[in-house]
Coordinates of C-alpha atoms in Angstrom, one line a residue:
M1 CA 136.0 107.1 109.6
D2 CA 134.8 103.8 108.5
Y3 CA 138.3 102.5 107.3
K4 CA 136.8 99.3 105.9
K5 CA 134.3 100.9 103.8
A6 CA 136.9 103.6 102.7
G7 CA 139.1 100.9 101.6
W8 CA 136.6 99.0 99.7
T9 CA 135.7 102.4 98.1
G10 CA 139.1 103.0 97.1
L11 CA 139.6 99.7 95.5
L12 CA 136.5 100.2 93.5
L13 CA 137.7 103.6 92.5
I14 CA 141.1 102.2 91.2
A15 CA 139.2 99.3 89.4
G16 CA 137.0 101.5 87.8
I17 CA 139.7 103.9 86.9
Y18 CA 141.8 101.2 85.2
G19 CA 138.8 99.3 83.8
F20 CA 137.6 102.3 81.9
G21 CA 141.1 103.4 81.3
S22 CA 141.8 100.2 79.4
A23 CA 139.0 100.8 77.1
G24 CA 140.8 104.1 76.0
E25 CA 137.9 106.3 77.7
F26 CA 139.6 107.7 80.6
K27 CA 142.8 109.7 80.6
L28 CA 145.2 108.7 83.5
T29 CA 147.6 111.2 85.4
T30 CA 149.8 109.8 88.1
Y31 CA 151.1 112.1 90.7
G32 CA 152.8 112.0 94.1
E33 CA 155.1 113.8 96.6
G34 CA 157.6 112.7 99.4
T35 CA 158.6 114.6 102.1
L36 CA 160.8 115.0 105.2
S37 CA 159.8 117.2 108.1
E38 CA 162.1 117.9 111.1
G39 CA 161.2 120.5 113.6
Q40 CA 161.6 121.3 117.4
I41 CA 159.2 122.3 120.2
F42 CA 161.4 125.3 121.4
R43 CA 159.5 125.7 124.4
G44 CA 156.0 124.0 125.2
V45 CA 154.0 122.1 127.5
A46 CA 152.0 118.7 127.3
R47 CA 149.6 116.7 129.3
Q48 CA 150.9 113.3 128.6
D49 CA 154.4 113.7 128.9
W50 CA 156.0 112.8 132.3
E51 CA 158.1 116.0 132.1
T52 CA 155.0 118.0 131.4
Y53 CA 157.4 120.9 130.3
L54 CA 158.9 120.6 126.9
Y55 CA 162.3 122.2 126.0
H56 CA 164.0 121.7 122.7
R57 CA 161.8 118.6 121.8
W58 CA 162.4 117.2 118.6
L59 CA 159.9 116.3 116.0
Q60 CA 160.3 114.2 113.0
T61 CA 157.9 113.0 110.1
S62 CA 158.4 111.4 106.8
E63 CA 155.3 111.0 104.4
I64 CA 154.7 109.8 100.8
F65 CA 151.5 110.6 98.6
L66 CA 150.7 108.7 95.7
G67 CA 147.8 109.2 93.6
E68 CA 145.8 108.8 90.4
R69 CA 143.5 111.3 88.5
A70 CA 141.3 110.0 85.8
T71 CA 139.3 112.3 83.2
K72 CA 136.6 111.4 80.8
G73 CA 136.0 113.8 78.2
D74 CA 135.5 117.3 79.8
R75 CA 132.9 116.5 82.6
I76 CA 134.0 113.5 84.5
S77 CA 137.0 113.3 86.7
L78 CA 138.1 110.9 89.4
D79 CA 140.7 111.4 92.0
L80 CA 142.1 108.9 94.5
S81 CA 145.5 109.2 96.6
L82 CA 146.9 107.3 99.6
R83 CA 149.0 109.0 102.3
G84 CA 151.8 107.1 104.1
T85 CA 153.2 108.5 107.4
M86 CA 156.3 107.4 109.4
Q87 CA 156.6 109.7 112.5
Y88 CA 157.8 109.6 116.0
S89 CA 156.1 110.4 119.3
Y90 CA 157.1 113.7 120.7
Y91 CA 157.9 111.9 124.0
I92 CA 159.2 108.4 125.3
D93 CA 157.2 106.6 127.8
P94 CA 159.7 105.0 130.3
S95 CA 157.0 102.7 131.9
K96 CA 156.1 99.3 131.4
D97 CA 152.5 99.9 130.3
V98 CA 150.9 98.3 127.2
G99 CA 151.7 100.6 124.3
A100 CA 154.7 102.3 125.8
W101 CA 157.0 100.6 123.3
T102 CA 155.4 102.7 120.4
T103 CA 156.9 105.7 121.7
R104 CA 160.5 104.3 121.3
F105 CA 160.2 103.4 117.6
P106 CA 158.8 105.0 114.4
C107 CA 155.3 104.6 114.0
W108 CA 154.0 103.7 110.4
G109 CA 150.4 104.4 109.1
F110 CA 148.5 104.4 105.8
T111 CA 145.2 106.3 105.1
I112 CA 143.1 107.4 102.3
N113 CA 144.2 111.0 101.4
S114 CA 141.4 111.6 98.9
A115 CA 138.8 109.5 97.0
S116 CA 136.4 111.6 95.1
G117 CA 134.6 112.0 91.8
T118 CA 133.4 115.3 90.2
Y119 CA 130.7 115.8 87.3
I120 CA 130.7 119.2 85.6
I121 CA 127.1 120.5 84.6
G122 CA 126.9 123.0 81.6
D123 CA 129.8 124.5 79.6
P124 CA 132.8 122.3 80.2
E125 CA 135.1 125.4 79.7
T126 CA 133.3 127.8 82.1
K127 CA 132.1 125.1 84.5
P128 CA 129.1 127.0 86.0
F129 CA 128.1 124.0 88.0
S130 CA 129.7 120.9 89.3
I131 CA 129.0 118.0 91.8
T132 CA 131.8 116.5 93.9
L133 CA 131.1 113.3 96.0
G134 CA 133.7 111.6 98.4
L135 CA 136.7 112.5 100.4
F136 CA 138.4 115.8 99.2
P137 CA 140.4 118.5 100.4
Y138 CA 138.7 122.0 100.7
K139 CA 140.2 125.5 100.9
Y140 CA 138.1 128.7 100.7
N141 CA 140.8 131.4 101.8
P142 CA 143.6 131.2 99.1
D143 CA 146.3 133.2 101.1
V144 CA 146.2 131.6 104.5
K145 CA 149.3 129.3 105.4
N146 CA 148.8 128.5 108.8
L147 CA 146.1 130.7 111.0
G148 CA 142.8 131.1 109.7
E149 CA 140.6 129.1 107.6
D150 CA 138.8 128.1 110.7
L151 CA 135.2 127.4 109.4
F152 CA 135.8 123.9 109.0
R153 CA 138.8 123.3 111.3
S154 CA 136.9 124.1 114.4
L155 CA 134.4 123.1 117.0
A156 CA 131.7 125.3 118.2
Y157 CA 130.8 123.9 121.6
P158 CA 133.4 123.7 123.0
N159 CA 135.6 125.9 121.0
F160 CA 138.4 124.3 119.4
L161 CA 141.0 125.3 116.8
H162 CA 143.5 123.1 115.3
T163 CA 146.5 123.8 112.8
T164 CA 148.5 121.5 111.1
F165 CA 152.0 122.5 109.6
D166 CA 151.7 122.9 105.8
E167 CA 148.2 121.8 105.6
P168 CA 145.9 125.1 105.8
Y169 CA 142.7 123.2 104.5
Q170 CA 140.3 120.6 105.7
R171 CA 139.6 117.2 104.3
I172 CA 135.9 116.8 103.9
L173 CA 133.9 113.5 103.8
G174 CA 130.8 114.3 101.9
L175 CA 129.0 116.1 99.0
K176 CA 129.8 119.3 97.4
L177 CA 127.6 121.4 94.9
S178 CA 129.6 124.1 93.3
S179 CA 129.0 126.9 91.0
L180 CA 131.1 129.5 89.1
L181 CA 129.3 132.5 87.7
L182 CA 130.0 135.9 86.5
D183 CA 132.9 134.8 84.2
G184 CA 134.3 132.9 87.3
T185 CA 134.5 135.8 89.6
L186 CA 131.5 134.5 91.8
R187 CA 132.3 131.1 93.3
Q188 CA 129.7 129.3 95.6
D189 CA 129.9 125.9 97.1
L190 CA 127.1 124.1 99.2
I191 CA 128.4 121.3 101.4
I192 CA 126.9 118.4 103.2
S193 CA 129.9 116.8 105.3
N194 CA 130.0 114.0 107.8
E195 CA 132.1 114.1 110.6
W196 CA 134.9 111.8 110.7
E197 CA 137.5 113.0 113.0
I198 CA 136.2 114.1 116.5
N199 CA 133.3 113.0 118.3
P200 CA 130.4 112.8 117.9
T201 CA 131.3 111.1 114.5
K202 CA 129.0 110.2 111.7
D203 CA 126.7 113.3 112.2
F204 CA 126.0 115.6 109.0
S205 CA 126.7 119.4 109.0
L206 CA 125.4 121.7 106.3
A207 CA 127.5 124.7 104.9
Y208 CA 127.4 127.2 102.3
V209 CA 130.7 129.2 101.2
A210 CA 130.9 132.0 98.7
G211 CA 133.7 134.1 97.2
L212 CA 133.7 137.1 95.0
N213 CA 136.7 138.7 93.1
I214 CA 136.4 142.4 92.5
G215 CA 138.8 143.1 89.9
K216 CA 142.3 142.0 90.5
I217 CA 143.0 143.6 93.7
L218 CA 140.0 142.5 96.1
D219 CA 138.6 139.1 96.9
I220 CA 135.8 138.7 99.7
G221 CA 134.1 136.0 101.0
I222 CA 131.3 134.8 103.4
G223 CA 130.3 131.4 104.9
G224 CA 128.3 129.5 107.4
Q225 CA 127.9 126.1 108.8
A226 CA 125.2 124.4 110.5
F227 CA 127.4 122.2 112.5
H228 CA 126.0 118.9 113.5
L229 CA 122.8 119.8 112.1
F230 CA 121.7 116.0 111.2
S231 CA 122.6 113.9 114.3
V232 CA 122.7 110.1 113.8
D233 CA 122.1 109.5 117.6
E234 CA 120.8 112.7 119.5
R235 CA 121.9 111.4 122.9
Y236 CA 125.5 111.9 121.9
T237 CA 125.1 115.2 119.9
Q238 CA 122.9 116.8 122.6
D239 CA 124.7 115.0 125.5
N240 CA 121.4 114.0 127.2
W241 CA 123.1 112.0 130.0
S242 CA 120.0 110.6 131.5
D243 CA 119.4 108.4 128.2
L244 CA 123.2 107.2 128.2
P245 CA 124.3 104.0 129.9
G246 CA 126.7 103.5 133.2
T247 CA 128.0 106.2 135.1
W248 CA 127.0 109.2 133.1
Y249 CA 123.5 109.0 134.4
I250 CA 122.6 112.1 136.6
A251 CA 120.0 110.9 139.1
N252 CA 119.4 114.3 141.0
E253 CA 118.2 117.7 139.5
A254 CA 120.4 119.3 142.2
D255 CA 123.5 117.5 140.8
A256 CA 123.0 119.1 137.5
H257 CA 126.4 120.3 136.3
D258 CA 128.8 120.1 133.5
S259 CA 126.8 119.4 130.3
I260 CA 123.4 120.3 131.9
Y261 CA 122.6 123.9 133.0
I262 CA 119.5 125.4 134.7
D263 CA 117.8 128.0 132.6
S264 CA 114.9 129.0 134.6
I265 CA 113.1 127.8 138.1
S266 CA 109.4 127.7 138.7
N267 CA 108.1 128.6 142.1
P268 CA 111.2 129.9 143.5
G269 CA 109.8 130.7 147.1
F270 CA 109.0 128.4 150.1
P271 CA 109.0 125.8 150.8
I272 CA 112.3 124.7 149.0
S273 CA 110.4 121.6 147.8
S274 CA 108.3 123.5 145.4
Y275 CA 111.1 124.6 143.1
I276 CA 110.9 123.0 139.8
P277 CA 114.1 123.5 138.0
K278 CA 114.2 123.6 134.2
R279 CA 116.9 121.5 133.0
S280 CA 118.7 122.0 129.8
Y281 CA 121.7 120.3 127.8
Y282 CA 124.5 121.9 126.1
T283 CA 124.8 120.4 122.6
F284 CA 127.7 120.0 120.0
K285 CA 125.4 121.5 117.4
G286 CA 125.9 125.2 116.6
I287 CA 125.8 127.8 113.8
K288 CA 129.2 129.0 112.7
L289 CA 129.7 132.0 110.5
M290 CA 132.6 133.3 108.6
G291 CA 133.7 136.4 106.7
R292 CA 136.9 137.1 105.0
I293 CA 138.6 139.9 102.7
N294 CA 141.7 139.7 100.8
F295 CA 143.6 142.7 99.5
Y296 CA 146.1 142.6 96.6
P297 CA 147.7 146.2 96.3
L298 CA 150.3 145.2 93.8
A299 CA 148.0 143.4 91.3
N300 CA 148.1 145.9 88.8
A301 CA 151.5 147.6 89.7
P302 CA 154.5 147.4 87.4
E303 CA 157.6 145.3 88.0
I304 CA 160.4 147.3 89.7
E305 CA 164.1 146.0 88.8
L306 CA 166.9 147.1 91.1
P307 CA 170.7 146.5 90.5
V308 CA 172.0 143.4 92.5
I309 CA 168.8 143.0 94.4
G310 CA 166.9 142.2 91.3
Q311 CA 163.0 142.5 91.3
L312 CA 161.8 144.6 94.2
F313 CA 158.3 142.9 94.8
G314 CA 157.3 139.2 94.0
K315 CA 154.0 138.2 92.7
Q316 CA 152.7 137.2 96.2
D317 CA 154.2 140.4 98.0
L318 CA 152.3 142.5 100.1
K319 CA 149.1 140.7 100.0
I320 CA 147.0 141.6 103.0
Y321 CA 144.0 139.3 104.2
G322 CA 142.0 138.9 107.2
E323 CA 139.2 136.5 108.6
V324 CA 136.8 136.3 111.2
N325 CA 134.8 133.5 112.5
V326 CA 132.1 132.9 114.8
L327 CA 132.2 129.7 116.6
G328 CA 128.7 129.2 117.9
L329 CA 126.2 131.9 117.4
K330 CA 123.9 131.1 120.4
N331 CA 124.9 132.3 124.0
Y332 CA 123.9 129.8 126.9
I333 CA 122.5 131.9 129.7
G334 CA 122.1 130.0 132.9
Y335 CA 119.6 130.9 135.8
K336 CA 120.9 133.0 138.7
S337 CA 119.2 133.4 142.0
D338 CA 118.3 136.5 143.5
V339 CA 120.2 136.3 146.7
S340 CA 118.9 139.6 148.2
K341 CA 115.5 138.3 147.5
F342 CA 116.2 134.9 149.2
P343 CA 119.3 135.4 151.2
L344 CA 118.8 132.3 153.7
D345 CA 118.2 130.0 150.6
G346 CA 121.3 128.0 149.8
T347 CA 119.4 125.1 147.9
L348 CA 118.2 127.9 145.5
Q349 CA 121.8 129.0 144.9
Q350 CA 123.0 125.7 144.3
Y351 CA 121.5 126.2 140.8
D352 CA 123.9 129.1 140.0
I353 CA 125.9 127.4 137.7
A354 CA 129.5 128.6 138.0
G355 CA 130.7 127.1 134.7
E356 CA 128.5 129.2 132.5
Y357 CA 130.6 128.4 129.7
Y358 CA 129.2 130.1 126.6
N359 CA 127.5 133.5 128.0
K360 CA 129.8 135.7 126.0
L361 CA 129.9 135.9 122.0
S362 CA 133.0 137.8 121.9
E363 CA 135.0 134.9 123.6
R364 CA 134.0 132.4 120.3
I365 CA 135.1 134.9 117.7
P366 CA 138.8 134.2 116.7
V367 CA 140.2 137.2 114.3
T368 CA 143.0 136.4 112.0
F369 CA 145.1 138.5 109.7
G370 CA 148.2 138.2 107.8
I371 CA 150.3 140.1 105.2
N372 CA 153.2 138.6 102.7
A373 CA 156.4 140.5 103.2
P374 CA 158.5 141.5 100.3
T375 CA 160.6 138.3 99.3
N376 CA 163.7 140.1 97.7
P377 CA 166.8 138.8 99.5
F378 CA 167.7 142.2 101.0
I379 CA 164.4 142.3 102.9
A380 CA 163.6 138.7 103.4
Y381 CA 167.1 137.8 104.6
G382 CA 168.3 140.9 106.0
I383 CA 166.0 143.7 107.3
I384 CA 163.2 141.5 108.6
P385 CA 165.3 139.2 110.6
I386 CA 167.5 142.0 112.1
A387 CA 164.5 143.8 113.0
V388 CA 162.9 141.0 114.8
F389 CA 166.4 140.1 116.5
M390 CA 167.3 143.5 117.7
F391 CA 163.8 145.0 118.5
G392 CA 161.8 142.0 119.6
K393 CA 160.3 142.3 123.1
D394 CA 161.5 140.1 125.6
E395 CA 158.4 140.6 127.7
Y396 CA 156.3 139.0 125.0
M397 CA 158.3 135.7 124.4
F398 CA 159.2 135.1 127.9
K399 CA 158.2 137.4 130.7
K400 CA 154.5 136.8 130.3
Q401 CA 155.2 133.0 130.4
E402 CA 157.0 133.6 133.8
Q403 CA 154.0 135.3 135.1
Q404 CA 151.8 132.5 134.1
W405 CA 153.5 129.5 135.2
G406 CA 157.1 130.4 135.8
P407 CA 160.4 129.4 134.0
Y408 CA 161.2 125.7 134.3
N409 CA 164.1 123.6 133.3
Y410 CA 163.6 120.2 131.4
M411 CA 162.9 118.6 134.7
G412 CA 160.0 120.8 135.6
A413 CA 162.2 122.6 138.4
I414 CA 162.6 126.4 138.9
D415 CA 165.6 127.6 136.9
T416 CA 165.8 131.3 136.9
G417 CA 169.6 131.4 136.0
W418 CA 168.9 129.5 132.4
H419 CA 165.7 131.9 132.0
A420 CA 167.8 135.0 132.6
V421 CA 170.3 134.0 130.1
R422 CA 167.7 133.4 127.3
V423 CA 166.2 136.8 128.1
N424 CA 168.8 139.3 128.8
D425 CA 171.9 138.2 126.7
F426 CA 172.0 141.0 124.5
S427 CA 174.9 139.6 122.8
K428 CA 172.9 136.8 121.3
R429 CA 170.7 139.6 119.4
L430 CA 173.9 140.9 117.9
F431 CA 175.1 137.3 117.0
W432 CA 171.9 136.4 115.1
S433 CA 171.7 140.1 113.5
A434 CA 175.5 139.5 112.1
G435 CA 174.2 136.0 110.8
S436 CA 171.5 137.6 108.9
V437 CA 174.0 140.2 107.4
V438 CA 176.4 137.3 106.2
T439 CA 173.3 135.4 104.8
T440 CA 172.0 138.5 103.0
A441 CA 175.3 139.2 101.4
A442 CA 175.6 135.5 100.4
A443 CA 172.2 135.3 98.9
L444 CA 172.6 138.7 96.7
F445 CA 176.2 137.4 95.6
V446 CA 174.6 133.9 94.5
Q447 CA 171.7 135.6 92.7
D448 CA 173.9 138.5 91.1
K449 CA 176.9 136.5 90.1
L450 CA 175.8 133.0 89.4
G451 CA 172.3 133.7 88.2
F452 CA 170.2 131.6 90.9
N453 CA 167.1 132.8 92.0
V454 CA 167.5 132.7 95.9
R455 CA 164.2 134.6 96.9
P456 CA 161.5 132.7 98.4
D457 CA 158.1 132.4 96.6
V458 CA 156.1 133.6 99.8
L459 CA 156.9 134.9 103.2
S460 CA 153.9 135.3 105.3
F461 CA 153.4 136.9 108.8
E462 CA 150.1 135.8 110.4
F463 CA 148.4 136.8 113.6
E464 CA 145.5 135.6 115.6
Y465 CA 143.5 137.2 118.3
W466 CA 141.1 135.0 120.3
S467 CA 139.7 136.1 123.7
N468 CA 138.5 132.7 124.8
R469 CA 138.8 132.5 128.6
Y470 CA 139.1 128.5 128.4
P471 CA 142.0 126.5 127.2
N472 CA 142.0 125.4 123.2
S473 CA 141.2 121.8 124.1
F474 CA 138.8 119.2 123.1
E475 CA 139.7 117.1 126.2
N476 CA 136.0 116.7 127.4
V477 CA 135.0 115.8 124.0
F478 CA 137.2 113.0 123.7
S479 CA 137.1 111.6 127.2
A480 CA 133.5 112.1 128.1
Y481 CA 131.5 113.1 124.9
T482 CA 130.8 116.4 126.8
P483 CA 130.4 119.6 124.9
I484 CA 132.0 121.9 127.3
P485 CA 135.6 123.4 127.6
E486 CA 138.1 122.5 130.3
V487 CA 138.0 124.6 133.4
N488 CA 140.4 125.3 136.2
P489 CA 143.4 125.8 133.7
T490 CA 146.8 124.6 134.7
A491 CA 150.2 125.1 133.1
T492 CA 149.3 122.7 130.4
T493 CA 146.1 124.0 129.5
Q494 CA 146.4 127.6 129.3
H495 CA 145.4 130.0 126.3
N496 CA 147.0 133.0 125.1
R497 CA 144.9 135.5 123.3
W498 CA 147.6 136.3 120.8
H499 CA 149.3 133.8 118.3
W500 CA 151.4 134.3 115.4
S501 CA 153.0 132.5 112.5
V502 CA 155.7 133.1 110.1
Y503 CA 155.9 130.9 106.7
A504 CA 158.2 130.8 103.9
S505 CA 158.1 128.5 100.9
K506 CA 160.4 128.1 97.8
Q507 CA 159.8 125.8 95.0
M508 CA 162.5 124.7 92.7
E509 CA 161.2 122.7 89.6
K510 CA 160.0 119.5 91.3
W511 CA 161.8 120.3 94.9
F512 CA 160.5 122.4 97.5
V513 CA 161.4 123.7 100.9
N514 CA 158.6 125.0 103.3
F515 CA 159.8 126.7 106.7
Q516 CA 157.6 127.5 109.6
I517 CA 158.1 129.2 113.1
A518 CA 155.0 129.7 115.1
H519 CA 153.2 130.2 118.3
D520 CA 150.0 128.4 117.0
H521 CA 147.8 125.5 117.9
L522 CA 150.1 122.6 117.5
I523 CA 149.0 119.2 119.0
P524 CA 152.0 116.8 118.9
F525 CA 151.6 113.1 117.9
S526 CA 151.3 110.6 120.7
P527 CA 150.8 107.0 119.5
E528 CA 149.3 105.6 122.8
L529 CA 145.6 105.5 122.6
H530 CA 145.3 106.1 126.1
K531 CA 147.4 109.0 126.3
V532 CA 146.2 111.1 123.3
E533 CA 147.0 114.8 123.2
T534 CA 143.7 116.9 123.3
S535 CA 144.9 120.4 123.9
D536 CA 147.5 122.9 122.6
A537 CA 151.3 122.5 123.3
L538 CA 151.8 126.2 122.9
G539 CA 148.9 127.5 124.7
A540 CA 150.6 129.9 127.1
A541 CA 152.6 133.0 126.0
G542 CA 156.2 132.5 125.2
L543 CA 155.8 128.9 123.9
W544 CA 156.7 128.3 120.1
W545 CA 158.2 125.8 117.7
W546 CA 159.8 125.6 114.3
N547 CA 159.5 123.0 111.3
I548 CA 161.1 122.6 108.1
K549 CA 160.0 120.5 105.2
T550 CA 161.6 119.4 102.1
G551 CA 160.6 117.2 99.3
F552 CA 159.6 116.8 95.7
R553 CA 156.5 116.5 93.8
F554 CA 155.7 114.7 90.3

């Protein structure tokens, strides 16, 4: 993102808002938020940390948001907000390298959170058509809390997903044309977005997203994106190394590898010099597709009141939702020599690309689904936690991890004794379950006797299945502008097919508390520019983290 231009844009918007507002034409609304997030990587891995294996690694972030909304009549609205962040590195660099000191102190940063303007075309009440231009948040799946919402939070080639705690949406820089038809039940968005977060930046993508409400119980949606459709520099988007400067030049056809693949060979006979390989390039461009369904079975159900427990179901309870994304519709099928026909021809076989990275569409289809559990205290604080503590499988959380890279202590050495305690100590299950019983009793007493509403507003369980054989990483994109995945996975770059997330939220007037425990796609913050984390810290099975955020809004 061009921060200088964005800064001038923000200043112009502020000047415009106050300039028009002083004339009595604009209505101004100031809003903001202050938060403190505390969490812990209970068990994880990291490429840049000298310890590699993370155990009870503390995470801490403080943020403020301050914004101004201005409306003129019923058609024009402007939105500008700034975001300030103070966060700590997830590791401490003990070396004397330049920049190592940034890992030992809090890191401050300010950025533009939103800067956009919207104009409504047609009836201002029904808002049949509107145009939005600038930097704005965009969310198409109303129920996703963590896993899902992948159409704009992903790369195609290579496949990459990223999740951020309490931000299940994408900030888009571009133009959005929207429509609300059929009494608002049909929503459509045509979006031209400019890439500003991951290489190759500045390219433009074109997307279409639609959603349809069918009564009160069903909401379906479809979408697609032509990713990097318009390139500002084709050499980087298509990774044509022969046109790039320096060491990226590949001089010999026989050395074709990585971002180049051979899709055919002419004259595959003798002599060997007659071979004419057709060289093609992998590209960041791709077609992404999305489909979702959200089912609300209690939308028309009557409220059920029970003694002490109170309302059996909350407004968000038992919502069921699912989403499927295709991250790259095209398969890249490389040339394969016929060894039986040319058994003595080693030169021909050198074109057999071992890294045929994108030959299976099924590996580029993450599937997510979730359900909002009942939020009354008896179930939310009692039955659900006790069921997890008593019947959760050790194999899923720990033994699979041992099969992949073994149990390690904080120094990276084998520590089977510590591992055995964490897995096999049944007394801890009983202790945690007893804690849930006490918590449930206390919550019911406070709610019934003191009249305080202690039930969470939402309690969601989300799951993801993604059979990608490669790590969830953009390392080659970041370090070499190469649209290929990481190969030869190590302990720090594994990919588990199943991911999960549990999210709870409670709003108390202007104060709120959000909590999450997850095995998701966390990438922890690293302040050193030469040590940027580019892959999941929780890629392998058995790795998870938790985080709690508290704050206020006005």
